[in-house]
PDB file of C-alpha atoms in Angstrom:
ATOM      1  CA  MET R   1       0.000   0.000   0.000  1.00 72.00           C
ATOM      2  CA  TRP R   2       2.874   2.380   0.768  1.00 71.00           C
ATOM      3  CA  GLU R   3       4.288   1.909  -2.733  1.00 81.00           C
ATOM      4  CA  ILE R   4       0.857   2.275  -4.361  1.00 83.00           C
ATOM      5  CA  LEU R   5       0.208   5.520  -2.490  1.00 83.00           C
ATOM      6  CA  ASN R   6       3.661   6.750  -3.475  1.00 83.00           C
ATOM      7  CA  ILE R   7       2.933   6.185  -7.166  1.00 87.00           C
ATOM      8  CA  ILE R   8      -0.559   7.712  -7.076  1.00 88.00           C
ATOM      9  CA  GLY R   9       0.602  10.722  -5.077  1.00 88.00           C
ATOM     10  CA  THR R  10       3.593  11.319  -7.335  1.00 90.00           C
ATOM     11  CA  ILE R  11       1.451  11.279 -10.479  1.00 89.00           C
ATOM     12  CA  ALA R  12      -1.244  13.500  -8.954  1.00 88.00           C
ATOM     13  CA  PHE R  13       1.154  16.098  -7.591  1.00 90.00           C
ATOM     14  CA  ALA R  14       3.240  16.084 -10.789  1.00 90.00           C
ATOM     15  CA  LEU R  15       0.100  16.887 -12.773  1.00 89.00           C
ATOM     16  CA  SER R  16      -0.838  19.527 -10.217  1.00 87.00           C
ATOM     17  CA  GLY R  17       2.535  21.176 -10.709  1.00 89.00           C
ATOM     18  CA  VAL R  18       2.203  21.006 -14.501  1.00 90.00           C
ATOM     19  CA  LEU R  19      -1.239  22.588 -14.377  1.00 87.00           C
ATOM     20  CA  VAL R  20      -0.050  25.495 -12.227  1.00 87.00           C
ATOM     21  CA  ALA R  21       3.048  25.973 -14.420  1.00 90.00           C
ATOM     22  CA  MET R  22       0.946  26.075 -17.582  1.00 89.00           C
ATOM     23  CA  GLU R  23      -1.509  28.518 -16.040  1.00 86.00           C
ATOM     24  CA  GLU R  24       1.448  30.762 -15.214  1.00 89.00           C
ATOM     25  CA  ARG R  25       2.771  30.229 -18.778  1.00 90.00           C
ATOM     26  CA  TYR R  26       6.081  28.656 -17.811  1.00 92.00           C
ATOM     27  CA  ASP R  27       8.245  27.060 -20.492  1.00 91.00           C
ATOM     28  CA  LEU R  28       8.989  23.323 -20.666  1.00 91.00           C
ATOM     29  CA  MET R  29      11.826  23.487 -18.132  1.00 93.00           C
ATOM     30  CA  GLY R  30       9.631  25.465 -15.754  1.00 92.00           C
ATOM     31  CA  VAL R  31       6.947  22.786 -16.095  1.00 93.00           C
ATOM     32  CA  TYR R  32       9.429  20.052 -15.169  1.00 95.00           C
ATOM     33  CA  ILE R  33      10.857  21.987 -12.224  1.00 94.00           C
ATOM     34  CA  LEU R  34       7.469  22.864 -10.761  1.00 93.00           C
ATOM     35  CA  GLY R  35       6.188  19.338 -11.314  1.00 93.00           C
ATOM     36  CA  PHE R  36       9.203  17.717  -9.645  1.00 94.00           C
ATOM     37  CA  ILE R  37       9.087  20.069  -6.676  1.00 92.00           C
ATOM     38  CA  THR R  38       5.385  19.418  -6.162  1.00 91.00           C
ATOM     39  CA  ALA R  39       5.773  15.652  -6.447  1.00 92.00           C
ATOM     40  CA  PHE R  40       8.895  15.197  -4.317  1.00 92.00           C
ATOM     41  CA  GLY R  41       9.114  18.313  -2.140  1.00 90.00           C
ATOM     42  CA  GLY R  42       6.815  16.997   0.581  1.00 88.00           C
ATOM     43  CA  GLY R  43       8.811  13.778   0.961  1.00 86.00           C
ATOM     44  CA  ALA R  44      12.065  15.727   1.229  1.00 87.00           C
ATOM     45  CA  ILE R  45      10.650  17.986   3.946  1.00 86.00           C
ATOM     46  CA  ARG R  46       9.268  14.961   5.806  1.00 86.00           C
ATOM     47  CA  ASN R  47      12.617  13.184   5.695  1.00 83.00           C
ATOM     48  CA  LEU R  48      14.355  16.224   7.130  1.00 83.00           C
ATOM     49  CA  LEU R  49      11.838  16.357   9.970  1.00 79.00           C
ATOM     50  CA  ILE R  50      12.024  12.729  11.068  1.00 76.00           C
ATOM     51  CA  GLY R  51      15.753  12.262  10.506  1.00 77.00           C
ATOM     52  CA  VAL R  52      15.788  10.222   7.294  1.00 77.00           C
ATOM     53  CA  PRO R  53      18.628  11.144   4.895  1.00 77.00           C
ATOM     54  CA  VAL R  54      17.259  13.301   2.091  1.00 69.00           C
ATOM     55  CA  THR R  55      19.533  11.389  -0.280  1.00 73.00           C
ATOM     56  CA  GLU R  56      17.092   8.486  -0.090  1.00 74.00           C
ATOM     57  CA  LEU R  57      14.938  10.425  -2.549  1.00 74.00           C
ATOM     58  CA  TRP R  58      17.504   9.691  -5.257  1.00 77.00           C
ATOM     59  CA  ASP R  59      16.827   5.956  -4.847  1.00 80.00           C
ATOM     60  CA  GLN R  60      13.365   6.453  -6.346  1.00 79.00           C
ATOM     61  CA  GLY R  61      14.451   6.145  -9.965  1.00 83.00           C
ATOM     62  CA  PRO R  62      11.207   4.568 -11.250  1.00 88.00           C
ATOM     63  CA  LEU R  63       9.153   7.365  -9.666  1.00 90.00           C
ATOM     64  CA  PHE R  64      11.318  10.029 -11.301  1.00 92.00           C
ATOM     65  CA  ILE R  65      10.855   8.344 -14.667  1.00 92.00           C
ATOM     66  CA  THR R  66       7.095   8.088 -14.081  1.00 93.00           C
ATOM     67  CA  ALA R  67       6.913  11.778 -13.195  1.00 93.00           C
ATOM     68  CA  VAL R  68       8.854  12.764 -16.325  1.00 94.00           C
ATOM     69  CA  LEU R  69       6.591  10.699 -18.569  1.00 94.00           C
ATOM     70  CA  VAL R  70       3.428  12.068 -16.980  1.00 92.00           C
ATOM     71  CA  MET R  71       4.599  15.684 -17.145  1.00 94.00           C
ATOM     72  CA  THR R  72       5.737  15.309 -20.745  1.00 94.00           C
ATOM     73  CA  ALA R  73       2.403  13.807 -21.769  1.00 91.00           C
ATOM     74  CA  ALA R  74       0.506  16.600 -20.010  1.00 89.00           C
ATOM     75  CA  PHE R  75       2.669  19.248 -21.684  1.00 90.00           C
ATOM     76  CA  LEU R  76       2.258  17.735 -25.163  1.00 90.00           C
ATOM     77  CA  PHE R  77      -1.442  16.988 -24.725  1.00 86.00           C
ATOM     78  CA  PRO R  78      -2.794  19.640 -22.323  1.00 82.00           C
ATOM     79  CA  GLY R  79      -6.335  18.577 -23.132  1.00 75.00           C
ATOM     80  CA  ILE R  80      -5.981  15.737 -20.608  1.00 68.00           C
ATOM     81  CA  LEU R  81      -5.973  18.363 -17.867  1.00 68.00           C
ATOM     82  CA  LYS R  82      -9.312  19.900 -18.857  1.00 64.00           C
ATOM     83  CA  TRP R  83     -11.363  17.241 -17.086  1.00 55.00           C
ATOM     84  CA  THR R  84     -10.191  18.433 -13.680  1.00 55.00           C
ATOM     85  CA  LEU R  85     -13.265  20.713 -13.498  1.00 47.00           C
ATOM     86  CA  LEU R  86     -11.953  22.513 -10.441  1.00 53.00           C
ATOM     87  CA  LYS R  87      -9.849  25.637 -10.644  1.00 57.00           C
ATOM     88  CA  ARG R  88      -6.095  25.767 -10.195  1.00 55.00           C
ATOM     89  CA  GLY R  89      -5.437  22.054 -10.036  1.00 64.00           C
ATOM     90  CA  VAL R  90      -7.500  21.463  -6.909  1.00 79.00           C
ATOM     91  CA  PHE R  91      -8.569  18.036  -8.182  1.00 83.00           C
ATOM     92  CA  PHE R  92      -5.027  16.707  -8.590  1.00 84.00           C
ATOM     93  CA  ASP R  93      -3.900  18.464  -5.435  1.00 84.00           C
ATOM     94  CA  ALA R  94      -6.682  16.785  -3.448  1.00 88.00           C
ATOM     95  CA  ILE R  95      -5.572  13.360  -4.678  1.00 89.00           C
ATOM     96  CA  GLY R  96      -1.980  14.153  -3.786  1.00 90.00           C
ATOM     97  CA  LEU R  97      -3.043  15.441  -0.378  1.00 92.00           C
ATOM     98  CA  GLY R  98      -4.941  12.257   0.436  1.00 93.00           C
ATOM     99  CA  THR R  99      -2.350   9.787  -0.838  1.00 93.00           C
ATOM    100  CA  PHE R 100       0.764  11.523   0.445  1.00 92.00           C
ATOM    101  CA  SER R 101      -0.660  12.343   3.870  1.00 94.00           C
ATOM    102  CA  ALA R 102      -1.534   8.667   4.356  1.00 94.00           C
ATOM    103  CA  GLN R 103       1.840   7.638   2.974  1.00 91.00           C
ATOM    104  CA  GLY R 104       3.634   9.988   5.352  1.00 92.00           C
ATOM    105  CA  ALA R 105       1.744   8.577   8.327  1.00 94.00           C
ATOM    106  CA  LEU R 106       2.526   5.023   7.201  1.00 93.00           C
ATOM    107  CA  PHE R 107       6.180   5.932   6.817  1.00 90.00           C
ATOM    108  CA  ALA R 108       6.393   7.320  10.344  1.00 92.00           C
ATOM    109  CA  ALA R 109       4.464   4.374  11.786  1.00 92.00           C
ATOM    110  CA  SER R 110       6.765   1.880  10.042  1.00 90.00           C
ATOM    111  CA  MET R 111       9.726   3.525  11.801  1.00 90.00           C
ATOM    112  CA  GLY R 112       8.061   3.123  15.186  1.00 92.00           C
ATOM    113  CA  LEU R 113       7.773   6.872  15.722  1.00 92.00           C
ATOM    114  CA  PRO R 114       5.181   8.337  18.133  1.00 94.00           C
ATOM    115  CA  LEU R 115       1.768   9.688  17.195  1.00 95.00           C
ATOM    116  CA  SER R 116       3.010  13.275  17.079  1.00 94.00           C
ATOM    117  CA  ALA R 117       5.609  12.344  14.464  1.00 93.00           C
ATOM    118  CA  ALA R 118       2.982  10.536  12.375  1.00 94.00           C
ATOM    119  CA  ILE R 119       0.732  13.609  12.435  1.00 95.00           C
ATOM    120  CA  ALA R 120       3.611  15.896  11.442  1.00 93.00           C
ATOM    121  CA  ALA R 121       4.770  13.492   8.725  1.00 93.00           C
ATOM    122  CA  ALA R 122       1.241  13.276   7.304  1.00 94.00           C
ATOM    123  CA  ALA R 123       0.882  17.063   7.245  1.00 93.00           C
ATOM    124  CA  LEU R 124       4.280  17.799   5.725  1.00 91.00           C
ATOM    125  CA  THR R 125       4.212  14.998   3.162  1.00 92.00           C
ATOM    126  CA  GLY R 126       0.708  15.962   2.082  1.00 92.00           C
ATOM    127  CA  THR R 127       1.226  19.720   1.871  1.00 91.00           C
ATOM    128  CA  GLY R 128       4.978  20.363   1.590  1.00 90.00           C
ATOM    129  CA  GLY R 129       5.287  19.966  -2.177  1.00 89.00           C
ATOM    130  CA  GLY R 130       2.205  22.047  -2.896  1.00 86.00           C
ATOM    131  CA  MET R 131       3.401  24.753  -0.537  1.00 88.00           C
ATOM    132  CA  VAL R 132       6.753  25.105  -2.338  1.00 89.00           C
ATOM    133  CA  ARG R 133       4.953  24.974  -5.710  1.00 89.00           C
ATOM    134  CA  ASP R 134       2.643  27.853  -4.836  1.00 88.00           C
ATOM    135  CA  VAL R 135       5.469  29.972  -3.424  1.00 87.00           C
ATOM    136  CA  LEU R 136       7.549  29.519  -6.589  1.00 88.00           C
ATOM    137  CA  ALA R 137       4.507  30.294  -8.735  1.00 87.00           C
ATOM    138  CA  GLY R 138       3.823  33.481  -6.777  1.00 87.00           C
ATOM    139  CA  ARG R 139       0.497  32.243  -5.458  1.00 83.00           C
ATOM    140  CA  LYS R 140      -1.039  32.186  -2.028  1.00 78.00           C
ATOM    141  CA  PRO R 141      -0.397  28.626  -0.748  1.00 77.00           C
ATOM    142  CA  LEU R 142      -3.505  26.463  -0.784  1.00 70.00           C
ATOM    143  CA  PHE R 143      -3.076  25.449   2.839  1.00 69.00           C
ATOM    144  CA  LEU R 144      -3.388  29.116   3.864  1.00 71.00           C
ATOM    145  CA  GLN R 145      -6.619  29.703   1.983  1.00 70.00           C
ATOM    146  CA  LYS R 146      -9.965  29.724   3.698  1.00 67.00           C
ATOM    147  CA  GLU R 147     -11.168  26.285   2.577  1.00 76.00           C
ATOM    148  CA  ILE R 148     -10.139  23.474   4.930  1.00 88.00           C
ATOM    149  CA  TYR R 149      -6.903  21.949   3.666  1.00 89.00           C
ATOM    150  CA  ILE R 150      -4.110  20.925   6.005  1.00 90.00           C
ATOM    151  CA  ALA R 151      -6.597  19.984   8.758  1.00 93.00           C
ATOM    152  CA  TRP R 152      -7.683  16.970   6.710  1.00 95.00           C
ATOM    153  CA  THR R 153      -4.201  15.451   7.129  1.00 95.00           C
ATOM    154  CA  LEU R 154      -5.072  14.915  10.796  1.00 95.00           C
ATOM    155  CA  ILE R 155      -7.292  12.013   9.735  1.00 96.00           C
ATOM    156  CA  PRO R 156      -4.507   9.739   8.426  1.00 96.00           C
ATOM    157  CA  GLY R 157      -2.032  11.127  10.955  1.00 96.00           C
ATOM    158  CA  VAL R 158      -4.188  10.198  13.938  1.00 97.00           C
ATOM    159  CA  LEU R 159      -5.800   6.989  12.675  1.00 96.00           C
ATOM    160  CA  ILE R 160      -2.627   5.464  11.229  1.00 96.00           C
ATOM    161  CA  GLY R 161      -0.196   6.934  13.749  1.00 95.00           C
ATOM    162  CA  SER R 162      -2.222   5.623  16.695  1.00 94.00           C
ATOM    163  CA  GLY R 163      -2.365   2.133  15.203  1.00 93.00           C
ATOM    164  CA  PHE R 164      -6.152   2.266  14.907  1.00 94.00           C
ATOM    165  CA  VAL R 165      -5.894   1.572  11.161  1.00 92.00           C
ATOM    166  CA  THR R 166      -3.321  -0.980  10.058  1.00 90.00           C
ATOM    167  CA  SER R 167      -4.842  -2.707   7.017  1.00 91.00           C
ATOM    168  CA  ASP R 168      -4.434  -1.769   3.372  1.00 89.00           C
ATOM    169  CA  ILE R 169      -8.199  -1.453   2.981  1.00 93.00           C
ATOM    170  CA  GLY R 170      -8.336   0.905   5.934  1.00 94.00           C
ATOM    171  CA  ALA R 171      -5.555   3.055   4.473  1.00 93.00           C
ATOM    172  CA  PHE R 172      -7.350   3.164   1.118  1.00 93.00           C
ATOM    173  CA  ILE R 173     -10.602   4.274   2.795  1.00 95.00           C
ATOM    174  CA  ILE R 174      -8.694   7.033   4.580  1.00 96.00           C
ATOM    175  CA  VAL R 175      -7.198   8.249   1.295  1.00 95.00           C
ATOM    176  CA  VAL R 176     -10.584   8.348  -0.422  1.00 95.00           C
ATOM    177  CA  SER R 177     -12.104  10.134   2.560  1.00 96.00           C
ATOM    178  CA  VAL R 178      -9.434  12.848   2.612  1.00 96.00           C
ATOM    179  CA  VAL R 179      -9.754  13.408  -1.158  1.00 94.00           C
ATOM    180  CA  LEU R 180     -13.550  13.683  -1.007  1.00 94.00           C
ATOM    181  CA  LEU R 181     -13.500  15.921   2.053  1.00 95.00           C
ATOM    182  CA  ARG R 182     -10.946  18.235   0.468  1.00 91.00           C
ATOM    183  CA  LEU R 183     -12.995  18.523  -2.730  1.00 90.00           C
ATOM    184  CA  ALA R 184     -16.174  19.048  -0.725  1.00 91.00           C
ATOM    185  CA  SER R 185     -14.519  21.823   1.285  1.00 90.00           C
ATOM    186  CA  VAL R 186     -13.728  23.638  -1.977  1.00 85.00           C
ATOM    187  CA  VAL R 187     -17.109  23.084  -3.630  1.00 85.00           C
ATOM    188  CA  TRP R 188     -19.124  24.099  -0.565  1.00 89.00           C
ATOM    189  CA  GLN R 189     -16.476  26.480   0.828  1.00 85.00           C
ATOM    190  CA  TRP R 190     -16.082  24.845   4.219  1.00 88.00           C
ATOM    191  CA  HIS R 191     -13.680  26.647   6.487  1.00 85.00           C
ATOM    192  CA  LEU R 192     -12.510  26.529  10.062  1.00 84.00           C
ATOM    193  CA  PRO R 193     -13.689  29.137  12.600  1.00 83.00           C
ATOM    194  CA  GLN R 194     -11.929  32.469  12.303  1.00 77.00           C
ATOM    195  CA  ARG R 195     -11.279  35.234  14.793  1.00 76.00           C
ATOM    196  CA  ARG R 196     -10.338  38.839  14.110  1.00 76.00           C
ATOM    197  CA  LEU R 197      -9.036  41.489  16.427  1.00 77.00           C
ATOM    198  CA  PRO R 198     -11.416  44.409  16.945  1.00 79.00           C
ATOM    199  CA  VAL R 199     -10.451  47.424  14.842  1.00 67.00           C
ATOM    200  CA  ASP R 200     -10.694  50.977  16.090  1.00 61.00           C
ATOM    201  CA  GLU R 201     -12.394  52.786  13.219  1.00 59.00           C
ATOM    202  CA  LYS R 202     -10.840  56.095  14.299  1.00 58.00           C
ATOM    203  CA  THR R 203      -7.297  54.852  13.846  1.00 55.00           C
ATOM    204  CA  ARG R 204      -7.943  52.437  11.022  1.00 58.00           C
ATOM    205  CA  GLU R 205      -5.916  53.173   7.918  1.00 55.00           C
ATOM    206  CA  PRO R 206      -7.717  53.202   4.556  1.00 53.00           C
ATOM    207  CA  ASP R 207      -7.378  50.101   2.438  1.00 53.00           C
ATOM    208  CA  ASP R 208      -5.027  50.238  -0.546  1.00 50.00           C
TER     209      ASP R 208
END
């Protein structure tokens, strides 16, 4: 299941990076760079956090080849991206969020790390690549926008990290749940409670 999630997440995030790069009108090299960062950035950040050598990423030759093939196909035939229906690659990003957050939690659990590490690994693996992608593209990161995003990574982090879910079927159900919840939060604009400091109208500066 870990390998399957790795493949699905890599493909989804690579396509997410390609879609953002093409919307920003990057050239072919920019498409590859943004796609690679989106697909592998979260894993690199996770490895740094939990003490795994970042160099282990270079042992994923088949995944790199898969990402290159997928990004090349999307660049040559951009029509395959039109069925995403949701703006700014949210569809692919939701799939990557669900698969990589579960994969990160599984990775931490397989190393015998505590629940807190599993939660952090799920959050960083699921959102790290997309965060770097949006920063490089000059966009407001998705996890900072009003629709619920990073909070959904708590589901795999808690359920897998606590040992409550250990089967492949359970992990698959978690992935599907996170993907559907993320898409639902965009479609119906779900957001977490917000608080604002009171503003003194007398001293308030005019908006730009």
